[in-house]
XYZ file of C-alpha atoms in Angstrom:
537
model
C 0.000 0.000 0.000
C 1.395 3.415 -0.950
C 1.652 6.332 1.430
C -0.943 9.099 1.073
C 0.449 11.627 -1.376
C 0.582 14.465 1.161
C 2.523 12.430 3.749
C 4.944 11.081 1.145
C 5.606 14.602 -0.105
C 6.441 15.763 3.416
C 8.814 12.840 3.985
C 10.613 13.349 0.690
C 10.814 17.096 1.193
C 12.389 16.531 4.583
C 14.941 14.141 3.171
C 15.888 16.591 0.445
C 15.992 19.694 2.630
C 19.508 20.613 3.772
C 19.945 22.033 7.261
C 21.924 25.267 7.596
C 25.397 24.865 9.021
C 28.468 26.865 9.802
C 31.662 26.578 7.802
C 35.127 28.011 7.980
C 37.649 29.036 5.352
C 40.920 29.936 7.036
C 43.392 28.825 4.404
C 47.047 29.303 5.190
C 48.765 26.964 2.768
C 48.011 28.741 -0.488
C 45.383 26.225 -1.590
C 41.845 27.147 -2.539
C 38.771 25.513 -1.113
C 35.033 26.017 -1.204
C 32.031 24.318 0.354
C 30.930 21.194 -1.528
C 27.465 21.383 0.025
C 25.515 22.925 -2.838
C 22.027 22.362 -4.254
C 23.265 19.686 -6.648
C 24.735 17.641 -3.805
C 21.596 18.165 -1.709
C 19.454 16.656 -4.465
C 21.898 13.762 -4.868
C 21.922 13.032 -1.127
C 18.134 13.261 -0.965
C 17.756 10.782 -3.820
C 20.231 8.387 -2.198
C 18.524 8.592 1.186
C 15.126 7.991 -0.362
C 16.397 4.968 -2.299
C 18.051 3.435 0.791
C 15.264 4.567 3.155
C 17.439 6.616 5.496
C 15.683 9.105 7.775
C 18.648 11.359 8.533
C 22.298 11.830 7.602
C 25.044 14.205 8.719
C 28.139 14.776 6.581
C 31.360 16.709 7.212
C 34.405 17.417 5.039
C 37.942 18.375 6.006
C 39.571 20.083 3.021
C 43.021 21.424 3.819
C 42.548 23.959 6.598
C 38.795 24.229 6.036
C 35.913 22.276 7.518
C 32.454 22.094 5.948
C 29.438 20.224 7.274
C 25.782 19.648 6.541
C 22.761 17.777 7.828
C 20.051 16.129 5.735
C 16.679 14.763 6.729
C 15.699 14.014 10.301
C 17.620 12.958 13.392
C 14.318 12.143 15.059
C 10.954 12.049 13.338
C 8.740 13.919 12.819
C 10.570 17.247 13.009
C 14.038 17.191 14.643
C 16.432 17.785 11.769
C 19.832 16.170 11.399
C 22.740 18.586 11.856
C 26.547 18.276 12.015
C 26.162 18.191 15.817
C 23.685 15.309 15.874
C 24.926 12.316 17.866
C 25.008 8.862 16.251
C 26.276 5.438 17.269
C 29.604 5.133 15.434
C 29.906 1.338 15.367
C 33.169 -0.152 14.167
C 34.829 3.202 13.532
C 35.432 2.826 17.294
C 38.150 0.303 16.480
C 40.582 2.991 15.316
C 40.252 4.747 18.689
C 40.848 1.504 20.593
C 43.961 0.677 18.566
C 45.185 4.274 18.855
C 44.855 4.051 22.649
C 47.073 0.962 22.615
C 49.551 2.814 20.376
C 49.666 5.702 22.864
C 50.266 3.362 25.791
C 53.046 1.533 23.969
C 54.645 4.796 22.858
C 54.627 6.197 26.401
C 56.908 3.390 27.628
C 55.161 3.708 30.988
C 53.679 0.211 31.023
C 55.963 -2.771 31.569
C 53.188 -5.110 30.413
C 53.563 -3.572 26.934
C 57.359 -3.708 26.795
C 57.276 -5.849 23.648
C 55.098 -3.333 21.840
C 52.671 -4.719 19.293
C 54.438 -8.096 19.555
C 53.250 -8.435 23.165
C 51.273 -11.643 23.599
C 47.722 -11.053 24.763
C 47.819 -13.885 27.295
C 50.790 -12.264 29.058
C 48.425 -9.446 30.087
C 45.011 -11.099 30.552
C 45.908 -14.783 30.942
C 42.902 -15.758 33.078
C 40.445 -14.253 30.611
C 42.141 -14.858 27.266
C 41.921 -18.590 26.601
C 41.435 -19.607 22.994
C 39.974 -22.847 21.641
C 43.489 -23.942 20.633
C 46.469 -23.777 23.002
C 48.862 -22.347 20.400
C 46.644 -19.339 19.887
C 46.333 -18.768 23.616
C 50.093 -18.673 24.022
C 51.172 -16.879 20.851
C 48.548 -14.431 19.572
C 49.753 -10.837 19.880
C 48.217 -7.382 20.112
C 49.095 -6.879 16.442
C 47.373 -10.126 15.456
C 44.177 -8.989 17.169
C 44.305 -5.454 15.743
C 44.859 -6.631 12.167
C 42.236 -9.435 12.126
C 44.718 -12.244 11.498
C 44.019 -14.495 14.497
C 42.331 -17.255 12.496
C 38.994 -16.396 14.086
C 35.885 -15.673 11.990
C 33.324 -13.099 13.111
C 31.328 -15.141 15.656
C 29.102 -12.061 16.034
C 26.131 -14.159 17.147
C 28.194 -15.274 20.149
C 28.821 -11.722 21.401
C 26.520 -10.958 24.305
C 25.267 -7.686 25.759
C 23.392 -9.262 28.649
C 22.924 -12.513 30.544
C 19.681 -14.483 30.488
C 18.603 -12.702 33.692
C 19.066 -9.319 31.965
C 22.219 -8.279 33.836
C 24.966 -6.758 31.639
C 27.875 -8.841 30.382
C 31.252 -7.444 31.422
C 34.148 -7.060 29.007
C 36.063 -9.751 30.890
C 33.135 -12.166 30.545
C 32.898 -11.343 26.859
C 36.573 -12.235 26.382
C 36.223 -15.402 28.453
C 33.673 -16.731 25.963
C 36.388 -17.063 23.306
C 37.500 -20.403 24.779
C 34.286 -21.946 23.426
C 34.574 -20.567 19.870
C 36.355 -22.453 17.101
C 38.792 -20.830 14.646
C 38.362 -21.297 10.917
C 41.907 -20.620 9.682
C 45.509 -20.937 10.785
C 46.621 -17.784 12.615
C 48.495 -15.171 10.540
C 47.551 -16.740 7.212
C 44.133 -15.253 6.458
C 42.398 -11.930 7.045
C 39.047 -12.448 8.773
C 37.147 -9.571 10.345
C 36.481 -10.352 14.001
C 34.761 -7.881 16.324
C 35.696 -10.072 19.258
C 39.379 -9.226 18.912
C 38.772 -5.514 19.388
C 36.796 -6.352 22.517
C 39.966 -8.152 23.581
C 42.089 -5.063 22.844
C 39.676 -2.886 24.802
C 39.969 -5.268 27.752
C 43.771 -5.096 27.509
C 43.595 -1.293 27.696
C 41.334 -1.465 30.748
C 43.554 -3.946 32.586
C 46.788 -2.067 31.871
C 45.313 1.377 32.575
C 43.202 0.241 35.519
C 40.110 2.076 34.292
C 37.196 1.794 31.867
C 38.090 2.078 28.166
C 35.736 5.030 27.669
C 37.585 7.001 30.352
C 40.946 6.147 28.780
C 39.764 7.337 25.356
C 38.309 10.533 26.824
C 41.433 11.418 28.767
C 44.023 10.430 26.175
C 42.342 11.275 22.834
C 38.930 12.946 22.918
C 39.637 15.683 25.484
C 43.037 16.659 23.992
C 41.389 16.972 20.557
C 38.442 18.961 21.882
C 35.988 16.181 21.039
C 33.449 17.270 23.648
C 30.540 15.480 21.959
C 32.064 11.996 21.885
C 31.060 9.324 24.399
C 31.520 5.649 25.198
C 28.217 4.980 26.913
C 24.662 5.549 25.746
C 23.541 7.122 29.026
C 26.238 9.814 28.709
C 25.139 10.576 25.150
C 21.486 10.792 26.193
C 22.439 13.298 28.918
C 24.569 15.420 26.556
C 23.368 18.807 25.257
C 23.652 17.515 21.684
C 20.681 15.607 20.279
C 21.068 11.817 20.010
C 19.431 10.639 16.791
C 16.766 7.979 16.991
C 17.555 4.816 15.032
C 15.096 3.537 12.444
C 14.322 0.665 10.138
C 12.031 0.974 7.127
C 8.811 -1.035 7.274
C 8.249 -1.722 3.573
C 4.743 -3.076 4.157
C 3.508 -0.007 6.025
C 5.885 2.276 4.080
C 7.081 4.098 7.163
C 10.078 4.432 9.472
C 9.880 2.491 12.747
C 11.991 3.617 15.689
C 14.371 1.118 17.301
C 15.123 0.806 21.012
C 18.329 2.533 22.149
C 20.785 -0.016 23.512
C 23.887 0.466 25.627
C 27.207 0.669 23.779
C 29.288 -0.004 26.886
C 29.080 -3.772 26.334
C 30.395 -3.343 22.776
C 33.762 -2.387 24.266
C 36.683 -1.729 21.966
C 34.770 -3.019 18.938
C 31.992 -0.435 18.916
C 31.410 1.712 22.017
C 31.718 5.194 20.453
C 28.844 7.669 20.050
C 29.821 10.919 18.332
C 29.063 13.606 15.743
C 30.528 14.336 12.326
C 31.703 17.678 13.734
C 33.796 15.859 16.340
C 35.013 13.333 13.772
C 36.573 16.159 11.747
C 38.828 16.849 14.761
C 39.875 13.205 14.845
C 40.417 13.220 11.074
C 42.552 16.383 11.202
C 44.754 14.889 13.913
C 45.408 11.853 11.720
C 45.885 13.851 8.516
C 48.329 16.353 10.038
C 49.954 13.857 12.452
C 49.512 16.065 15.488
C 49.294 15.580 19.267
C 48.356 13.740 21.366
C 50.308 11.226 19.263
C 54.025 11.367 18.603
C 55.376 10.962 15.081
C 56.344 7.405 16.013
C 52.813 6.624 17.200
C 51.347 8.113 14.012
C 53.696 5.908 11.997
C 52.328 2.854 13.821
C 48.748 3.959 13.158
C 49.489 4.380 9.435
C 51.286 1.054 9.039
C 49.691 -1.704 6.928
C 49.795 -5.018 8.790
C 47.702 -7.609 6.942
C 46.803 -8.211 3.308
C 43.037 -8.378 2.832
C 42.948 -9.023 -0.915
C 40.607 -7.302 -3.358
C 37.353 -7.801 -1.485
C 35.565 -5.329 -3.751
C 35.731 -7.782 -6.685
C 37.097 -5.165 -9.065
C 34.021 -2.947 -8.660
C 36.200 -0.106 -7.419
C 39.412 -0.602 -9.319
C 42.072 -3.262 -9.123
C 44.536 -3.666 -6.305
C 44.443 -5.236 -2.889
C 43.369 -3.706 0.375
C 45.413 -3.874 3.553
C 44.378 -3.601 7.189
C 46.157 -1.826 10.014
C 45.085 -0.392 13.351
C 41.373 -0.103 12.687
C 41.914 1.193 9.138
C 41.510 -0.258 5.652
C 43.960 1.148 3.113
C 43.748 1.027 -0.681
C 44.673 3.178 -3.684
C 41.717 4.679 -5.577
C 42.108 6.972 -8.588
C 45.834 7.169 -7.820
C 45.333 8.334 -4.224
C 45.950 6.320 -1.060
C 42.725 6.247 0.939
C 42.179 5.132 4.517
C 38.657 4.178 5.422
C 36.473 2.306 7.852
C 32.760 1.866 8.283
C 30.624 1.110 11.289
C 27.141 -0.325 11.735
C 24.947 -0.784 14.776
C 21.401 -2.153 14.761
C 19.982 1.111 13.424
C 22.971 3.388 12.798
C 25.797 3.615 10.262
C 29.044 5.590 10.004
C 31.753 6.022 7.358
C 35.078 7.833 7.715
C 37.417 8.293 4.727
C 40.857 9.959 4.774
C 43.142 10.982 1.895
C 46.358 11.947 3.723
C 48.262 13.463 0.786
C 45.473 15.947 0.123
C 44.684 16.583 3.810
C 41.142 15.631 2.909
C 38.546 13.626 4.833
C 34.834 12.868 4.755
C 32.747 11.673 7.700
C 29.150 10.539 7.305
C 26.740 9.324 9.980
C 23.132 8.191 9.618
C 20.296 6.642 11.602
C 19.587 3.456 9.666
C 21.257 0.052 9.759
C 21.339 -0.019 5.938
C 22.836 3.456 5.594
C 26.463 2.383 5.050
C 25.741 1.930 1.352
C 23.988 5.303 1.168
C 26.928 6.933 2.956
C 29.374 5.294 0.560
C 27.560 6.821 -2.404
C 27.647 10.272 -0.789
C 31.282 9.980 0.298
C 32.439 8.886 -3.147
C 30.503 11.696 -4.818
C 32.420 14.155 -2.605
C 35.778 12.407 -3.058
C 35.488 12.135 -6.842
C 34.355 15.754 -7.068
C 37.439 16.722 -5.063
C 39.720 14.658 -7.301
C 38.073 15.961 -10.468
C 37.422 12.447 -11.767
C 35.648 12.533 -15.171
C 32.152 11.087 -15.079
C 33.034 8.122 -17.282
C 35.775 7.015 -14.868
C 33.759 7.309 -11.671
C 32.741 4.266 -9.656
C 29.138 3.371 -10.381
C 28.145 2.474 -6.846
C 24.422 2.745 -7.532
C 24.662 0.039 -10.180
C 27.092 -2.042 -8.106
C 24.885 -1.998 -5.029
C 21.828 -2.872 -7.109
C 23.732 -5.782 -8.608
C 24.792 -6.879 -5.119
C 21.217 -6.582 -3.842
C 19.964 -8.621 -6.804
C 22.627 -11.258 -6.119
C 21.572 -11.427 -2.481
C 17.957 -11.863 -3.547
C 18.939 -14.636 -5.961
C 21.039 -16.277 -3.239
C 18.104 -16.310 -0.829
C 15.854 -17.745 -3.537
C 18.341 -20.563 -4.225
C 19.684 -21.081 -0.710
C 17.978 -24.464 -0.370
C 19.987 -25.729 -3.357
C 23.182 -24.188 -1.985
C 22.970 -25.936 1.384
C 21.075 -29.040 0.195
C 21.950 -29.745 -3.467
C 20.968 -33.427 -3.143
C 17.608 -32.960 -1.439
C 14.776 -35.150 -2.825
C 12.170 -33.610 -5.113
C 9.479 -34.651 -2.661
C 10.413 -33.750 0.891
C 10.678 -36.585 3.397
C 8.566 -35.823 6.488
C 10.450 -34.899 9.638
C 10.741 -37.667 12.222
C 9.902 -35.001 14.810
C 6.740 -32.975 15.123
C 7.018 -29.266 15.850
C 5.780 -29.955 19.376
C 8.619 -32.451 19.893
C 11.187 -29.906 18.698
C 10.014 -26.991 20.852
C 12.388 -26.437 23.769
C 15.730 -25.006 24.855
C 19.003 -25.841 23.093
C 22.401 -24.758 24.445
C 25.981 -24.248 23.271
C 28.534 -22.824 25.741
C 29.794 -20.295 23.188
C 26.562 -19.310 21.465
C 24.250 -19.537 24.456
C 20.638 -20.690 24.506
C 18.171 -21.037 21.647
C 14.588 -21.019 22.915
C 12.618 -22.580 20.096
C 8.879 -21.987 20.202
C 6.020 -22.398 17.757
C 4.245 -19.322 16.427
C 1.546 -18.684 13.867
C 3.595 -17.018 11.116
C 1.751 -17.942 7.939
C 1.094 -21.314 9.537
C 2.653 -23.109 12.493
C 6.296 -22.044 12.354
C 9.273 -22.745 14.600
C 11.049 -19.570 15.705
C 13.709 -18.474 18.199
C 13.980 -14.884 19.409
C 17.396 -14.161 20.924
C 17.500 -11.187 23.301
C 20.949 -11.534 24.906
C 23.375 -11.001 21.973
C 24.704 -7.583 20.928
C 23.595 -8.297 17.361
C 19.904 -9.112 17.645
C 18.542 -11.817 15.348
C 15.183 -13.539 15.154
C 15.406 -17.096 13.788
C 12.670 -18.635 11.655
C 12.812 -22.324 10.653
C 11.790 -23.740 7.249
C 11.541 -27.497 6.754
C 13.520 -28.947 3.806
C 13.456 -32.731 4.144
C 13.716 -35.273 6.951
C 15.362 -33.627 9.944
C 17.040 -30.994 7.794
C 15.910 -27.379 7.895
C 16.786 -23.911 6.708
C 16.997 -21.210 9.363
C 16.470 -17.586 8.336
C 18.221 -15.088 10.621
C 16.222 -11.854 10.596
C 18.210 -8.750 11.530
C 16.117 -6.889 14.084
C 17.762 -3.624 13.074
C 16.731 -3.796 9.414
C 13.850 -6.279 9.670
C 15.325 -8.201 6.757
C 16.970 -11.596 6.349
C 20.633 -11.105 7.208
C 21.620 -14.691 6.443
C 20.230 -18.186 6.069
C 21.709 -21.175 7.875
C 21.305 -24.916 7.534
C 20.070 -26.851 10.539
C 19.796 -30.533 11.405
C 17.880 -31.758 14.422
C 19.622 -34.702 16.068
C 17.490 -37.611 17.265
C 18.330 -40.061 20.041
C 17.582 -43.782 20.184
C 14.340 -42.930 21.955
C 13.186 -40.894 18.967
C 13.410 -37.592 20.841
C 15.330 -34.493 19.764
C 18.749 -34.351 21.418
C 20.238 -31.336 19.679
C 20.385 -28.939 16.761
C 23.478 -28.606 14.593
C 23.646 -25.303 12.734
C 25.800 -24.963 9.644
C 26.639 -21.262 9.753
C 28.685 -21.187 6.548
C 28.052 -22.913 3.186
C 30.548 -25.649 2.299
C 33.642 -24.341 0.568
C 33.370 -20.881 2.112
C 35.461 -19.464 4.943
C 33.510 -18.576 8.052
C 32.143 -19.864 11.329
C 32.369 -23.653 11.838
C 29.253 -25.674 12.638
C 27.752 -25.278 16.108
C 25.945 -28.063 17.983
C 23.266 -26.853 20.397
C 22.402 -29.661 22.822
C 18.875 -29.942 24.126
C 18.568 -29.019 27.796
């Protein structure tokens, strides 16, 4: 059903309407600069936000000695507009701060626990907490291994918990302790695999060495020296701040409206994603990195800029040839002849992108209040970057087409996922040996926690599991394939869309009762999380 014309016009007008902002032009290096935030860009941003269903976006540019910023759409519906001072959850762009804090501590030479620098083994600092599934990893993994995502560990995001079953918060130490139950998928130092868990580990290292909460360390050592007065590590501090904290939204395609998400605490995200900030504050962080200024020494800046692990060309040639590398919370690659540092961040209903071009002293920060906004931000950032570089239209990256192609591929994948996981399934499904009523119950894995499978009326009697303890909230819906084999759709509660589909097999004992559920988290032949067996309890 379409929106009434009058309401749709108001929504679109709001998305297209830029919010007034201050700018500065205090050039001292003989270069010329002017604000990129013109009517043409406003229309482009509005179109992008409408296509990706983003309620609000804030964008800021560092160009030499000048800073320009702009807000688009709404921070909170129906009428609080997004501005450069709007607060957003910054997600994984937090990782660069966590790694930079470690770099500062190493550079200070004030901590004997860090005497071996980035080669310091993690277990030498947090031995009781840091126990990996394999003994070699426990004894040998270093701070650098964790920071550069080369530990052999896949994401294991579904095993990261914000709260216990009784609702009490999970501490950083408890989060790290869960690693002993999680299997690796590659030999350490051979393969780049993004792993949020390892930045939680680094955050815990900072807290143990410094003797205080990571958020306090970041405030004292980085944010306060840079004048980042609107940057926080805990949701309650951001809510109490004078700046407005944007509401997070997902788009309900059936009702054709934005639905507000619940604000969650970022404290439990630790070093992987605790930061809440504004694009205005992020320009201060960007300028520090571009100009290599205090509070970091030249040596510390050199460590921050160093490439540490080859990622490969994960963009499949869509954005030029050449491999990407990973360092201390930064991805580095050459685009249009310029070295670019970048990193994105996503929470359940927020997205952030930060791009730096050091040679040009140029940076773009974008923040938005939708879990799908990273793609929208990318389109906006690259429009600004390619305008700055003067790239002819025919040589520009066609992100709109690329993202559509990716979306189409994802749709095709979901349509064919039964053949991907079960290529040899019979044409006529074999009935399950278990009724839904026999399957309903609790299933437990020490690393992934409890699955509470219940039966709901979702277009018929359907098995579902709603997980409320993990940081990344997913709602599982089961689809029978054949026999005791099932497909399990994981619905992202931030976007209300299928984030992934898993294969599941219910195990049956000699008494004919369900004894467990084995989930295949990754299709055969692909690198990712190993299978997990949830035993019935």
